[in-house]
Amino acid sequence: MRSKQVVGEAALLAAVSICLAGIYNLMAPKERSLAWIGHYSAGDLQPQAATPEASASSPTAGGSKYLRTIAPPKDPGLPYLEVAGDVAQRLQAAGALIIDARRSDAYERGHIPGARSIAIWERDADEKIGALQKEAIPFEQVMVVYCSGGDCEDSKILSEKLGMTGFYNIYVYKEGFPDWERRGLPVHRGNTP
Amino acid sequence: MSRLLHNHWLSILVRIALGIIFVIAAWPKVYDPPSFAHMIWNYKILPSSWINPMAIVLPWLEMVCGLALVAGIHRRGAALLVTGMLLVFIAALLTDIVRDIPVNCGCFSVTPVQRSHEELVAEMKADTLRDLGMLLMSFQALLTRVTWRAETL
């Protein structure tokens, strides 16, 4: 009887916790809340898009011809290719789509000029990936994804998600934003690209 | 020894201390669930689809149980949940120590700290020992009443 009472108390406390968690997650700003189901590995997602052959028809696909010329050759079967800072810089200068996978507060403190923020751990990450598709950005668009370098794997997780969405010219800037700053390259502050 | 363990004042002290520790541990995670989700992901234990529900609910479970222990409301139920959580935390840390996956614990902070492989593993071992100490406290909070009842009935 006593143990039943203890279990009952525990169940009540757990129920209260779940309710509070749900309410807080609903009320909290996007950068401090989560989708109830997150997708953080390629196995969670279903490919939605075309193969390279199927989507290469657009004449303006993937940015300028020059951009496609300087982009290192990448196996389309792999979700991404890791590149060093000098390659990332050249791709950025040539007009590649730059994506910042770090948290939005880090993005606001400083990011690569022109970079879009898709903070992989925040609630609106999937929404922002969906926005890329709504803008009809071609799947062959050259993209450079970065995070904080070092052990940071956010850029890889995001690249896998983008890969499963259909984009296949994705380059991960391995050393990330700290390397960009170390090189003394321009930095944009604020919440706009 | 037994009398000391079931000492009324010691029980109150242990319960309140454990509650305060859990409230302090919960706060950064309640405030920033995305960072906590990232920490859980780093452990590479849970399936991807479990990470967010865990990151949303677990901090509140810690907070509610901590407050319940401090206030003495449903304290044995809270102690049971705290015991369960500590067992899970210890199992998670030990699993990654054995698999040689160094992680920031995410126990009291959700800000990743850059440390070497060896430093992180040493820290995980220390975290496991600390959790084992807290597990003893939670057992004390959980079982005291049962023993008291056995003695008085």
Short mmCIF file of C-alpha atoms in Angstrom, two decimals:
data_model
loop_
_atom_site.label_atom_id
_atom_site.label_comp_id
_atom_site.label_asym_id
_atom_site.label_seq_id
_atom_site.Cartn_x
_atom_site.Cartn_y
_atom_site.Cartn_z
CA MET A 1 0.00 0.00 0.00
CA ARG A 2 2.77 2.40 1.02
CA SER A 3 4.82 1.66 -2.09
CA LYS A 4 1.72 2.22 -4.24
CA GLN A 5 1.36 5.62 -2.64
CA VAL A 6 4.99 6.47 -3.40
CA VAL A 7 4.55 5.43 -7.03
CA GLY A 8 1.35 7.48 -7.19
CA GLU A 9 3.19 10.54 -5.88
CA ALA A 10 5.95 10.00 -8.43
CA ALA A 11 3.41 9.71 -11.24
CA LEU A 12 1.72 12.93 -10.13
CA LEU A 13 5.05 14.80 -10.03
CA ALA A 14 5.97 13.41 -13.45
CA ALA A 15 2.63 14.54 -14.87
CA VAL A 16 3.06 18.04 -13.42
CA SER A 17 6.58 18.18 -14.92
CA ILE A 18 5.36 17.14 -18.37
CA CYS A 19 2.59 19.78 -18.27
CA LEU A 20 4.98 22.55 -17.17
CA ALA A 21 7.53 21.48 -19.79
CA GLY A 22 4.91 21.57 -22.52
CA ILE A 23 3.61 24.99 -21.50
CA TYR A 24 7.10 26.46 -21.20
CA ASN A 25 8.16 25.04 -24.56
CA LEU A 26 5.08 26.57 -26.15
CA MET A 27 5.62 30.00 -24.59
CA ALA A 28 9.42 30.25 -24.90
CA PRO A 29 10.96 32.15 -27.82
CA LYS A 30 12.03 30.09 -30.83
CA GLU A 31 15.71 30.24 -29.94
CA ARG A 32 15.02 28.72 -26.53
CA SER A 33 12.52 26.04 -27.45
CA LEU A 34 12.46 22.79 -29.38
CA ALA A 35 10.25 20.87 -31.74
CA TRP A 36 8.95 17.81 -29.86
CA ILE A 37 10.49 15.57 -32.48
CA GLY A 38 13.88 16.57 -33.82
CA HIS A 39 15.72 15.07 -36.75
CA TYR A 40 19.43 14.92 -36.10
CA SER A 41 20.58 12.06 -38.26
CA ALA A 42 20.19 11.19 -41.88
CA GLY A 43 18.37 8.00 -40.95
CA ASP A 44 15.47 10.05 -39.55
CA LEU A 45 14.68 11.73 -42.82
CA GLN A 46 13.23 10.61 -46.09
CA PRO A 47 14.91 11.95 -49.21
CA GLN A 48 12.53 14.39 -50.86
CA ALA A 49 14.48 15.46 -53.81
CA ALA A 50 16.02 14.68 -57.05
CA THR A 51 19.32 13.14 -57.96
CA PRO A 52 22.00 15.37 -59.51
CA GLU A 53 20.98 14.27 -63.00
CA ALA A 54 17.33 15.07 -62.42
CA SER A 55 17.83 18.61 -61.18
CA ALA A 56 20.72 19.76 -63.33
CA SER A 57 18.36 21.09 -65.96
CA SER A 58 18.07 24.64 -64.65
CA PRO A 59 20.41 26.90 -66.62
CA THR A 60 21.20 29.10 -63.61
CA ALA A 61 21.47 26.21 -61.24
CA GLY A 62 24.03 26.27 -58.47
CA GLY A 63 25.12 29.88 -58.90
CA SER A 64 27.60 31.20 -61.42
CA LYS A 65 29.66 29.07 -63.74
CA TYR A 66 32.77 30.38 -62.00
CA LEU A 67 31.46 29.20 -58.65
CA ARG A 68 30.92 25.72 -59.98
CA THR A 69 34.40 25.79 -61.50
CA ILE A 70 36.17 26.65 -58.28
CA ALA A 71 34.12 24.33 -56.06
CA PRO A 72 36.23 21.26 -55.25
CA PRO A 73 34.97 18.10 -56.94
CA LYS A 74 32.61 16.25 -54.64
CA ASP A 75 31.08 12.82 -54.84
CA PRO A 76 27.32 13.52 -55.15
CA GLY A 77 26.69 10.35 -53.18
CA LEU A 78 28.26 11.87 -50.07
CA PRO A 79 26.24 14.39 -48.08
CA TYR A 80 29.09 16.89 -47.81
CA LEU A 81 32.77 17.54 -48.33
CA GLU A 82 34.93 19.16 -45.67
CA VAL A 83 36.96 22.13 -46.86
CA ALA A 84 39.57 24.41 -45.32
CA GLY A 85 39.27 28.14 -44.71
CA ASP A 86 40.88 29.29 -47.96
CA VAL A 87 38.43 27.22 -50.03
CA ALA A 88 35.48 28.45 -47.94
CA GLN A 89 36.65 32.02 -48.46
CA ARG A 90 36.90 31.56 -52.24
CA LEU A 91 33.45 29.98 -52.39
CA GLN A 92 31.97 32.78 -50.29
CA ALA A 93 33.55 35.42 -52.53
CA ALA A 94 32.21 33.64 -55.61
CA GLY A 95 28.64 33.74 -54.28
CA ALA A 96 28.08 30.36 -52.63
CA LEU A 97 25.17 30.16 -50.22
CA ILE A 98 26.71 30.36 -46.74
CA ILE A 99 24.83 28.78 -43.86
CA ASP A 100 25.61 29.30 -40.19
CA ALA A 101 24.59 26.26 -38.10
CA ARG A 102 25.44 27.84 -34.73
CA ARG A 103 22.89 29.08 -32.21
CA SER A 104 21.13 32.30 -33.19
CA ASP A 105 22.71 34.33 -30.38
CA ALA A 106 26.18 33.39 -31.66
CA TYR A 107 25.05 34.33 -35.18
CA GLU A 108 23.92 37.74 -33.96
CA ARG A 109 27.27 38.36 -32.29
CA GLY A 110 29.00 37.85 -35.62
CA HIS A 111 28.85 35.74 -38.75
CA ILE A 112 30.30 35.44 -42.24
CA PRO A 113 28.81 38.21 -44.38
CA GLY A 114 25.85 36.90 -46.35
CA ALA A 115 25.44 33.82 -44.16
CA ARG A 116 21.93 32.64 -43.35
CA SER A 117 21.22 31.32 -39.89
CA ILE A 118 19.84 27.80 -39.57
CA ALA A 119 20.50 26.96 -35.93
CA ILE A 120 20.18 23.20 -35.98
CA TRP A 121 19.19 22.94 -32.29
CA GLU A 122 16.42 25.54 -32.42
CA ARG A 123 12.73 25.03 -33.05
CA ASP A 124 12.58 26.70 -36.45
CA ALA A 125 15.46 24.81 -38.09
CA ASP A 126 13.18 22.62 -40.22
CA GLU A 127 11.09 25.67 -41.12
CA LYS A 128 14.20 27.48 -42.37
CA ILE A 129 15.30 24.47 -44.41
CA GLY A 130 11.81 24.39 -45.88
CA ALA A 131 12.18 28.08 -46.76
CA LEU A 132 15.19 27.24 -48.94
CA GLN A 133 12.97 24.94 -50.96
CA LYS A 134 10.15 27.51 -51.13
CA GLU A 135 12.61 30.02 -52.55
CA ALA A 136 13.26 27.48 -55.29
CA ILE A 137 16.96 27.38 -54.59
CA PRO A 138 18.23 24.70 -56.98
CA PHE A 139 19.46 21.46 -55.47
CA GLU A 140 22.84 21.93 -57.14
CA GLN A 141 23.37 25.24 -55.32
CA VAL A 142 26.86 25.35 -53.86
CA MET A 143 26.51 25.72 -50.11
CA VAL A 144 29.10 26.25 -47.40
CA VAL A 145 27.95 25.25 -43.93
CA TYR A 146 29.91 26.15 -40.84
CA CYS A 147 29.69 26.17 -37.05
CA SER A 148 32.26 26.76 -34.32
CA GLY A 149 35.08 24.53 -35.61
CA GLY A 150 36.93 22.16 -33.29
CA ASP A 151 34.65 19.39 -32.08
CA CYS A 152 31.53 21.16 -33.33
CA GLU A 153 29.39 18.78 -35.38
CA ASP A 154 26.40 21.05 -35.96
CA SER A 155 27.52 21.89 -39.50
CA LYS A 156 27.72 18.18 -40.33
CA ILE A 157 24.31 17.41 -38.85
CA LEU A 158 22.80 20.32 -40.79
CA SER A 159 24.60 19.27 -43.98
CA GLU A 160 23.16 15.77 -43.66
CA LYS A 161 19.70 17.26 -43.26
CA LEU A 162 20.21 19.50 -46.27
CA GLY A 163 21.51 16.50 -48.17
CA MET A 164 18.39 14.53 -47.36
CA THR A 165 16.30 17.47 -48.49
CA GLY A 166 17.98 17.17 -51.87
CA PHE A 167 20.89 19.61 -51.91
CA TYR A 168 24.07 17.89 -52.95
CA ASN A 169 26.77 20.53 -53.42
CA ILE A 170 27.40 21.03 -49.74
CA TYR A 171 30.78 21.92 -48.30
CA VAL A 172 31.47 21.95 -44.59
CA TYR A 173 33.88 24.64 -43.49
CA LYS A 174 35.66 22.42 -41.01
CA GLU A 175 37.42 25.02 -38.86
CA GLY A 176 34.33 27.21 -38.86
CA PHE A 177 33.79 30.73 -37.65
CA PRO A 178 36.75 30.93 -35.21
CA ASP A 179 39.07 30.26 -38.18
CA TRP A 180 37.30 32.93 -40.25
CA GLU A 181 37.90 35.44 -37.47
CA ARG A 182 41.52 34.32 -37.06
CA ARG A 183 42.09 35.05 -40.72
CA GLY A 184 40.93 38.62 -40.16
CA LEU A 185 38.13 38.28 -42.72
CA PRO A 186 35.07 40.55 -42.60
CA VAL A 187 32.39 39.74 -40.04
CA HIS A 188 28.77 40.88 -40.11
CA ARG A 189 26.91 41.45 -36.84
CA GLY A 190 23.18 41.34 -36.19
CA ASN A 191 20.36 39.03 -37.16
CA THR A 192 20.42 39.72 -40.89
CA PRO A 193 22.73 38.06 -43.44
CA MET B 1 25.20 3.77 12.03
CA SER B 2 21.61 2.77 11.37
CA ARG B 3 20.41 5.29 13.96
CA LEU B 4 22.47 7.99 12.26
CA LEU B 5 21.08 7.13 8.83
CA HIS B 6 17.51 7.32 10.09
CA ASN B 7 18.11 10.40 12.20
CA HIS B 8 15.19 12.79 11.74
CA TRP B 9 17.32 15.92 11.32
CA LEU B 10 19.81 14.21 9.03
CA SER B 11 16.92 13.07 6.84
CA ILE B 12 15.60 16.62 6.59
CA LEU B 13 19.08 17.96 5.83
CA VAL B 14 19.74 15.33 3.13
CA ARG B 15 16.34 15.89 1.54
CA ILE B 16 16.71 19.67 1.39
CA ALA B 17 20.32 19.50 0.16
CA LEU B 18 19.37 17.04 -2.57
CA GLY B 19 16.42 19.22 -3.56
CA ILE B 20 18.58 22.35 -3.80
CA ILE B 21 21.17 20.50 -5.90
CA PHE B 22 18.46 19.37 -8.32
CA VAL B 23 16.94 22.85 -8.60
CA ILE B 24 20.39 24.34 -9.32
CA ALA B 25 21.10 21.60 -11.87
CA ALA B 26 17.74 22.07 -13.57
CA TRP B 27 17.81 25.83 -14.05
CA PRO B 28 20.25 26.17 -17.00
CA LYS B 29 18.49 23.32 -18.81
CA VAL B 30 15.02 24.75 -18.20
CA TYR B 31 16.26 28.09 -19.53
CA ASP B 32 17.94 26.70 -22.65
CA PRO B 33 16.52 23.34 -23.82
CA PRO B 34 18.23 23.47 -27.26
CA SER B 35 21.67 23.47 -25.61
CA PHE B 36 20.59 20.61 -23.38
CA ALA B 37 19.34 18.69 -26.43
CA HIS B 38 22.78 19.16 -27.95
CA MET B 39 24.37 17.78 -24.78
CA ILE B 40 22.10 14.71 -24.86
CA TRP B 41 22.93 14.18 -28.53
CA ASN B 42 26.65 14.26 -27.70
CA TYR B 43 26.22 11.15 -25.55
CA LYS B 44 25.18 9.20 -28.67
CA ILE B 45 22.99 6.88 -26.62
CA LEU B 46 19.40 7.84 -27.37
CA PRO B 47 17.69 7.50 -30.74
CA SER B 48 17.51 10.87 -32.45
CA SER B 49 13.72 11.13 -32.07
CA TRP B 50 13.96 10.81 -28.26
CA ILE B 51 16.39 13.67 -27.79
CA ASN B 52 13.98 16.60 -27.93
CA PRO B 53 11.25 15.14 -25.69
CA MET B 54 13.97 14.28 -23.18
CA ALA B 55 15.49 17.77 -23.38
CA ILE B 56 12.09 19.38 -22.91
CA VAL B 57 10.81 17.26 -20.02
CA LEU B 58 13.86 16.16 -18.02
CA PRO B 59 14.85 19.65 -16.78
CA TRP B 60 11.31 20.24 -15.50
CA LEU B 61 11.29 16.84 -13.85
CA GLU B 62 14.50 17.79 -12.05
CA MET B 63 13.07 21.17 -11.10
CA VAL B 64 9.72 19.84 -9.82
CA CYS B 65 11.36 16.99 -7.87
CA GLY B 66 13.93 19.38 -6.41
CA LEU B 67 11.25 21.79 -5.26
CA ALA B 68 9.14 18.94 -3.87
CA LEU B 69 12.12 17.67 -1.86
CA VAL B 70 12.88 21.12 -0.48
CA ALA B 71 9.24 21.79 0.39
CA GLY B 72 8.66 18.27 1.70
CA ILE B 73 5.65 17.78 -0.59
CA HIS B 74 5.29 14.25 -1.98
CA ARG B 75 8.85 13.82 -0.86
CA ARG B 76 9.06 10.05 -1.24
CA GLY B 77 7.62 10.21 -4.74
CA ALA B 78 10.18 12.91 -5.55
CA ALA B 79 12.96 10.82 -4.01
CA LEU B 80 11.88 7.85 -6.13
CA LEU B 81 12.06 9.93 -9.32
CA VAL B 82 15.38 11.46 -8.29
CA THR B 83 16.76 7.97 -7.64
CA GLY B 84 15.61 6.87 -11.09
CA MET B 85 17.13 9.92 -12.75
CA LEU B 86 20.45 9.45 -10.97
CA LEU B 87 20.58 5.80 -12.04
CA VAL B 88 20.01 6.89 -15.64
CA PHE B 89 22.68 9.63 -15.39
CA ILE B 90 25.20 7.19 -13.92
CA ALA B 91 24.41 4.59 -16.58
CA ALA B 92 24.83 7.21 -19.34
CA LEU B 93 28.18 8.41 -18.00
CA LEU B 94 29.50 4.88 -17.50
CA THR B 95 28.36 3.84 -20.98
CA ASP B 96 30.32 6.67 -22.60
CA ILE B 97 33.35 6.13 -20.36
CA VAL B 98 33.41 2.48 -21.48
CA ARG B 99 32.86 3.41 -25.15
CA ASP B 100 35.54 6.12 -24.83
CA ILE B 101 33.22 8.90 -25.96
CA PRO B 102 34.25 11.98 -23.99
CA VAL B 103 31.38 14.39 -23.35
CA ASN B 104 30.62 17.43 -21.28
CA CYS B 105 28.36 16.08 -18.55
CA GLY B 106 25.58 18.64 -18.99
CA CYS B 107 24.79 18.12 -15.34
CA PHE B 108 24.96 21.67 -14.01
CA SER B 109 25.72 23.63 -17.16
CA VAL B 110 24.75 23.42 -20.81
CA THR B 111 27.68 25.47 -22.07
CA PRO B 112 30.22 23.15 -23.68
CA VAL B 113 33.73 23.57 -22.33
CA GLN B 114 36.67 22.86 -24.63
CA ARG B 115 38.83 20.27 -22.89
CA SER B 116 41.20 17.55 -23.99
CA HIS B 117 40.03 13.95 -24.35
CA GLU B 118 41.76 12.91 -21.13
CA GLU B 119 40.41 15.87 -19.16
CA LEU B 120 36.86 15.12 -20.26
CA VAL B 121 37.14 11.43 -19.34
CA ALA B 122 38.59 12.33 -15.93
CA GLU B 123 35.73 14.78 -15.43
CA MET B 124 33.18 12.13 -16.39
CA LYS B 125 34.62 9.77 -13.79
CA ALA B 126 34.40 12.49 -11.15
CA ASP B 127 30.81 13.24 -12.23
CA THR B 128 29.96 9.54 -11.86
CA LEU B 129 31.35 9.50 -8.32
CA ARG B 130 29.41 12.65 -7.46
CA ASP B 131 26.22 11.09 -8.83
CA LEU B 132 26.87 7.95 -6.78
CA GLY B 133 27.13 10.14 -3.68
CA MET B 134 23.85 11.80 -4.59
CA LEU B 135 22.35 8.36 -5.19
CA LEU B 136 23.14 7.46 -1.57
CA MET B 137 21.41 10.67 -0.49
CA SER B 138 18.37 9.83 -2.60
CA PHE B 139 18.19 6.32 -1.13
CA GLN B 140 18.29 7.87 2.32
CA ALA B 141 15.47 10.26 1.39
CA LEU B 142 13.49 7.43 -0.15
CA LEU B 143 13.90 4.76 2.48
CA THR B 144 13.88 6.72 5.73
CA ARG B 145 10.13 6.80 6.01
CA VAL B 146 9.80 3.08 5.28
CA THR B 147 12.20 2.25 8.11
CA TRP B 148 10.48 4.72 10.40
CA ARG B 149 7.16 3.07 9.65
CA ALA B 150 8.62 -0.37 10.29
CA GLU B 151 9.91 0.77 13.65
CA THR B 152 6.72 2.44 14.74
CA LEU B 153 4.22 -0.14 13.57
#
